[in-house]
mmCIF file of C-alpha atoms in Angstrom:
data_model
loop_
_atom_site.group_PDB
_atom_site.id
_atom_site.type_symbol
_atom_site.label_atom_id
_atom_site.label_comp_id
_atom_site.label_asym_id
_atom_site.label_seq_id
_atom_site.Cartn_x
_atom_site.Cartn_y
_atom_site.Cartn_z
ATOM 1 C CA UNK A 1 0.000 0.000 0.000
ATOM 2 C CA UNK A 2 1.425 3.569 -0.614
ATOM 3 C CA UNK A 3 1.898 5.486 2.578
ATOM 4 C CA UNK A 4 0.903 8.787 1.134
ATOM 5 C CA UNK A 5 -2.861 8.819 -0.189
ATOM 6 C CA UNK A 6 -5.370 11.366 -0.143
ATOM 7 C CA UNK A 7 -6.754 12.316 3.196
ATOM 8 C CA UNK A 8 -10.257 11.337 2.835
ATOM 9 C CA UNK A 9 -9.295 7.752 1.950
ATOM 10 C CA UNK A 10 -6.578 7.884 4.784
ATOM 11 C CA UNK A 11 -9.199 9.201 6.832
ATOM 12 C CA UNK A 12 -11.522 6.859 6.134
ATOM 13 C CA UNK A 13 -8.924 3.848 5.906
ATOM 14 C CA UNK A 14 -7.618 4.819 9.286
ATOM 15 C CA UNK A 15 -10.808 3.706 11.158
ATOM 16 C CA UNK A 16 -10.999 0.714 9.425
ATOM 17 C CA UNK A 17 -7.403 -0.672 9.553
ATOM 18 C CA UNK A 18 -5.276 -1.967 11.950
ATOM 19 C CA UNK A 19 -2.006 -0.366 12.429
ATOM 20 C CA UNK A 20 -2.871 2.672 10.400
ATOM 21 C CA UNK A 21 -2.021 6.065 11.758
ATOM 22 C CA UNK A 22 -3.327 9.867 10.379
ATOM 23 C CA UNK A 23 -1.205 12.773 10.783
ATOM 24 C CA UNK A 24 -1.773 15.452 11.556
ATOM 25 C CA UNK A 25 -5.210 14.872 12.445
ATOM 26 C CA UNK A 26 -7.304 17.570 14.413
ATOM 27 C CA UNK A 27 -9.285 16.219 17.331
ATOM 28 C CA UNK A 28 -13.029 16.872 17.356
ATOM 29 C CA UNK A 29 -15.692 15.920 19.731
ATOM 30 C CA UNK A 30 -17.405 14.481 16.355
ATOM 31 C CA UNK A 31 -13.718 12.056 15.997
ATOM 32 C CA UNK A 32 -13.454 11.647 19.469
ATOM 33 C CA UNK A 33 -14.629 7.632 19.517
ATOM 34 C CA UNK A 34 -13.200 6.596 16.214
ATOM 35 C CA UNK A 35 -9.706 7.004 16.895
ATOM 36 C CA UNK A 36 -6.780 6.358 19.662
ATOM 37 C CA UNK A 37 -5.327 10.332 19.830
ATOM 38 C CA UNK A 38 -1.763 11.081 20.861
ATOM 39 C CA UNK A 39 -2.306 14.725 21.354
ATOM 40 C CA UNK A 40 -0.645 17.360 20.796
ATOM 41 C CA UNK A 41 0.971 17.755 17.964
ATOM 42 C CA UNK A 42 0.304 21.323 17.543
ATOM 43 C CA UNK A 43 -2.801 24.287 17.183
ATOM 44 C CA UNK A 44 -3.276 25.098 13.715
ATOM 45 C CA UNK A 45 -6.259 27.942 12.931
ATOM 46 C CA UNK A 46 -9.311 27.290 10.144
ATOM 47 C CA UNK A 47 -9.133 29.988 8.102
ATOM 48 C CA UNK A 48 -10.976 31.993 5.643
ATOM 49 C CA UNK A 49 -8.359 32.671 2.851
ATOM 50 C CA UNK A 50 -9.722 35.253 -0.469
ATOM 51 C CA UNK A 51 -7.853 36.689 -2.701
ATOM 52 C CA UNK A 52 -6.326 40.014 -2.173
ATOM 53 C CA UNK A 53 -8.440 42.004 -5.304
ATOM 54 C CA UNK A 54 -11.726 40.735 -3.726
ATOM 55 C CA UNK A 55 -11.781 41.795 -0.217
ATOM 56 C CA UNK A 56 -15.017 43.586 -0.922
ATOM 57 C CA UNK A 57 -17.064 40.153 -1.650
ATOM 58 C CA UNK A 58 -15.202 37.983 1.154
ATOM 59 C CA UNK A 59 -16.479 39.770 3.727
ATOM 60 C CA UNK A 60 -20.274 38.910 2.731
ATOM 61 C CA UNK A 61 -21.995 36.220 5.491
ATOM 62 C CA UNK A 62 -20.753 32.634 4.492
ATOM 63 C CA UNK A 63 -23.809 31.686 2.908
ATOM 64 C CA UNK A 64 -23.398 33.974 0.230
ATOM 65 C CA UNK A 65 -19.709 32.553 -0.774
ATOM 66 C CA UNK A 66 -18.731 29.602 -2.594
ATOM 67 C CA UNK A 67 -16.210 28.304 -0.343
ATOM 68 C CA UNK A 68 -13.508 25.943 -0.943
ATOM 69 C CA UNK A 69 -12.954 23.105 1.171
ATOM 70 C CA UNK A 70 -10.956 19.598 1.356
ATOM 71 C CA UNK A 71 -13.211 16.926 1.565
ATOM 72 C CA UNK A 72 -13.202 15.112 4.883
ATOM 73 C CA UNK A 73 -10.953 17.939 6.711
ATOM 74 C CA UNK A 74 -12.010 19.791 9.433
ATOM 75 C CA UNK A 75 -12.163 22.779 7.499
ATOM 76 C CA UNK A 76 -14.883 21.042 5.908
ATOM 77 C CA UNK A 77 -16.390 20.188 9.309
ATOM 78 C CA UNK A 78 -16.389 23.622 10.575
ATOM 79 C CA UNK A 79 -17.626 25.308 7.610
ATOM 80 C CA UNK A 80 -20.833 23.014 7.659
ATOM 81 C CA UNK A 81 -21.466 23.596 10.993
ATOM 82 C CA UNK A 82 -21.519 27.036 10.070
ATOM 83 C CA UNK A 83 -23.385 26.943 7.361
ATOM 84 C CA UNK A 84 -26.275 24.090 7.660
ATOM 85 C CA UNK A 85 -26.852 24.595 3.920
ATOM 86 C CA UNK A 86 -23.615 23.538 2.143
ATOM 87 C CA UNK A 87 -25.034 23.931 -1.498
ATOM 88 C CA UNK A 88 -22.266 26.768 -1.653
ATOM 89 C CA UNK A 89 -19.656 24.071 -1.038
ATOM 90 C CA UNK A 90 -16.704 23.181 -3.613
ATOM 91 C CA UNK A 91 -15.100 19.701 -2.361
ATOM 92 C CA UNK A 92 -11.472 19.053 -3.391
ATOM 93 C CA UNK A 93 -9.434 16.229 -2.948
ATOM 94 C CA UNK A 94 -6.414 18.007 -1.815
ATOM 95 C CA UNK A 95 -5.153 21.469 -0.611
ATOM 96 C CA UNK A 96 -3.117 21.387 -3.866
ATOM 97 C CA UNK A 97 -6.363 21.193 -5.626
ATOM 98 C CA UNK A 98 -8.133 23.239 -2.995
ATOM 99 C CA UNK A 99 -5.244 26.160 -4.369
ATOM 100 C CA UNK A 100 -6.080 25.938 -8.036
ATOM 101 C CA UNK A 101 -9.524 26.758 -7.672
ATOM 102 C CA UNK A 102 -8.643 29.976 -5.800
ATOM 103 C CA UNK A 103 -6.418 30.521 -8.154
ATOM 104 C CA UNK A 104 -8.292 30.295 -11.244
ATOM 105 C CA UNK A 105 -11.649 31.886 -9.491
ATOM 106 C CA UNK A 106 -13.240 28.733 -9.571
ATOM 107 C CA UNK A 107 -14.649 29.819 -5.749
ATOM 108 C CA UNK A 108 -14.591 33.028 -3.589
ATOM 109 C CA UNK A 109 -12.693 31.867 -0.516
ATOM 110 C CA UNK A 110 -10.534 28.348 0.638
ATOM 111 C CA UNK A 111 -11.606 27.060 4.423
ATOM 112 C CA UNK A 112 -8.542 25.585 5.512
ATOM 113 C CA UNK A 113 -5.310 25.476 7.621
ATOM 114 C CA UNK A 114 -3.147 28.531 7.213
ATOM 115 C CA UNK A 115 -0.078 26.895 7.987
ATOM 116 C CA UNK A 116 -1.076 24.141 4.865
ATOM 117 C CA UNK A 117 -2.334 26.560 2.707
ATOM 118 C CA UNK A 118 0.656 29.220 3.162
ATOM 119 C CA UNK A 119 3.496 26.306 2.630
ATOM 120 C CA UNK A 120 1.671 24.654 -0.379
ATOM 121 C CA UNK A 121 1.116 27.937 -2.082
ATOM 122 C CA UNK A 122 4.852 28.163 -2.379
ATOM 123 C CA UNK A 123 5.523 25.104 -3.597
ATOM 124 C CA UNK A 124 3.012 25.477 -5.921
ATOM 125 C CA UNK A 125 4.624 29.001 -7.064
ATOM 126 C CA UNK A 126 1.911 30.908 -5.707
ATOM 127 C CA UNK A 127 2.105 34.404 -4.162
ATOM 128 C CA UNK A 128 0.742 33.875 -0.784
ATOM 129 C CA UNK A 129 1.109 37.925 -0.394
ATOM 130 C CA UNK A 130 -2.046 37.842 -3.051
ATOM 131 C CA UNK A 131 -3.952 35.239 -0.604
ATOM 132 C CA UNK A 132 -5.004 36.873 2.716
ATOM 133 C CA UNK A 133 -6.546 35.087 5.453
ATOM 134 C CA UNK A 134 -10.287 36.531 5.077
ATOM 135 C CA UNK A 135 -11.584 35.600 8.502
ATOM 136 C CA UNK A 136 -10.550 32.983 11.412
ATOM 137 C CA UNK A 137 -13.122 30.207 11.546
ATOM 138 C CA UNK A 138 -11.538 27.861 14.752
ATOM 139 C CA UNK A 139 -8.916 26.818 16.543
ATOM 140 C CA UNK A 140 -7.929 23.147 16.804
ATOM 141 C CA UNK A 141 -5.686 20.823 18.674
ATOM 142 C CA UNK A 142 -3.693 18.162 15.920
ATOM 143 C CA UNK A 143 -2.996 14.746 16.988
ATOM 144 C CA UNK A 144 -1.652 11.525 15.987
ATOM 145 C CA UNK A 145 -5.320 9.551 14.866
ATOM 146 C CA UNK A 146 -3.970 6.048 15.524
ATOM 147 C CA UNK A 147 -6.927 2.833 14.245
ATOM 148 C CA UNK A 148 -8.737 2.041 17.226
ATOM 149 C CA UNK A 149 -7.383 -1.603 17.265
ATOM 150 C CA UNK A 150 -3.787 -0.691 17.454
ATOM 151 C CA UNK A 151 -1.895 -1.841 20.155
#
């Protein structure tokens, strides 16, 4: 199996196999019971990120932005909590992804980790100076997410 997959199916994979471990994973009430936590890792922020030329329009209520999000992240998990209808939603299956469609206008704003979003945009060759953080959604607690069955 490769060790690096994309995190929904890691995610998902985690609870079901034995000595399987997701990193890092942010601890939720909602995770609590599926996983064995070493905690913590670190605090990373949920963020709000826009692009620099549209700070008018990102400061509009949620519900009236298509937002960006990783699916099966927490950004994901905050942002519907938010926003009970998530009809606005644009699921990715990676922050790289996530990025593009920032990029290329695809959605207003990107709900996820600063810290990710920041690093991958220069790897990517993207001018994170363009890319401010629009509005902080949570603060969370990252773990080691270890299967439940793991010794």
């Amino acid at each position: 199996m490769n060790p690096v997959i994309p995190w929904a199916r890691a995610y998902f994979l985690t609870q079901k196999e034995q000595n399987t471990v997701l990193f890092a994973t942010s601890r939720t009430p909602g995770r609590e019971k599926s996983f064995k936590w070493v905690c913590p890792i670190s605090f990373a922020d949920v963020v709000l990120i826009g692009h620099k030329n549209h700070a008018d329009k990102d400061s509009r209520p949620l519900k009236e932005l298509s937002i960006g999000v990783v699916r099966a992240d927490i950004a994901e998990e905050v942002v519907t909590k938010q926003l009970p209808q998530s009809s606005n939603l644009v699921r990715a299956r990676n922050v790289e992804q996530l990025l593009r469609l920032l990029e290329r206008n695809k959605v207003d704003v990107i709900a996820t980790y600063s810290t990710v979003a920041y690093t991958s945009m220069q790897y990517l060759g993207m001018e994170p100076i363009h890319y401010p953080i629009i509005r902080k959604l949570y603060e969370q607690q990252d773990c080691y997410a270890f299967n439940k069955n793991i010794d």
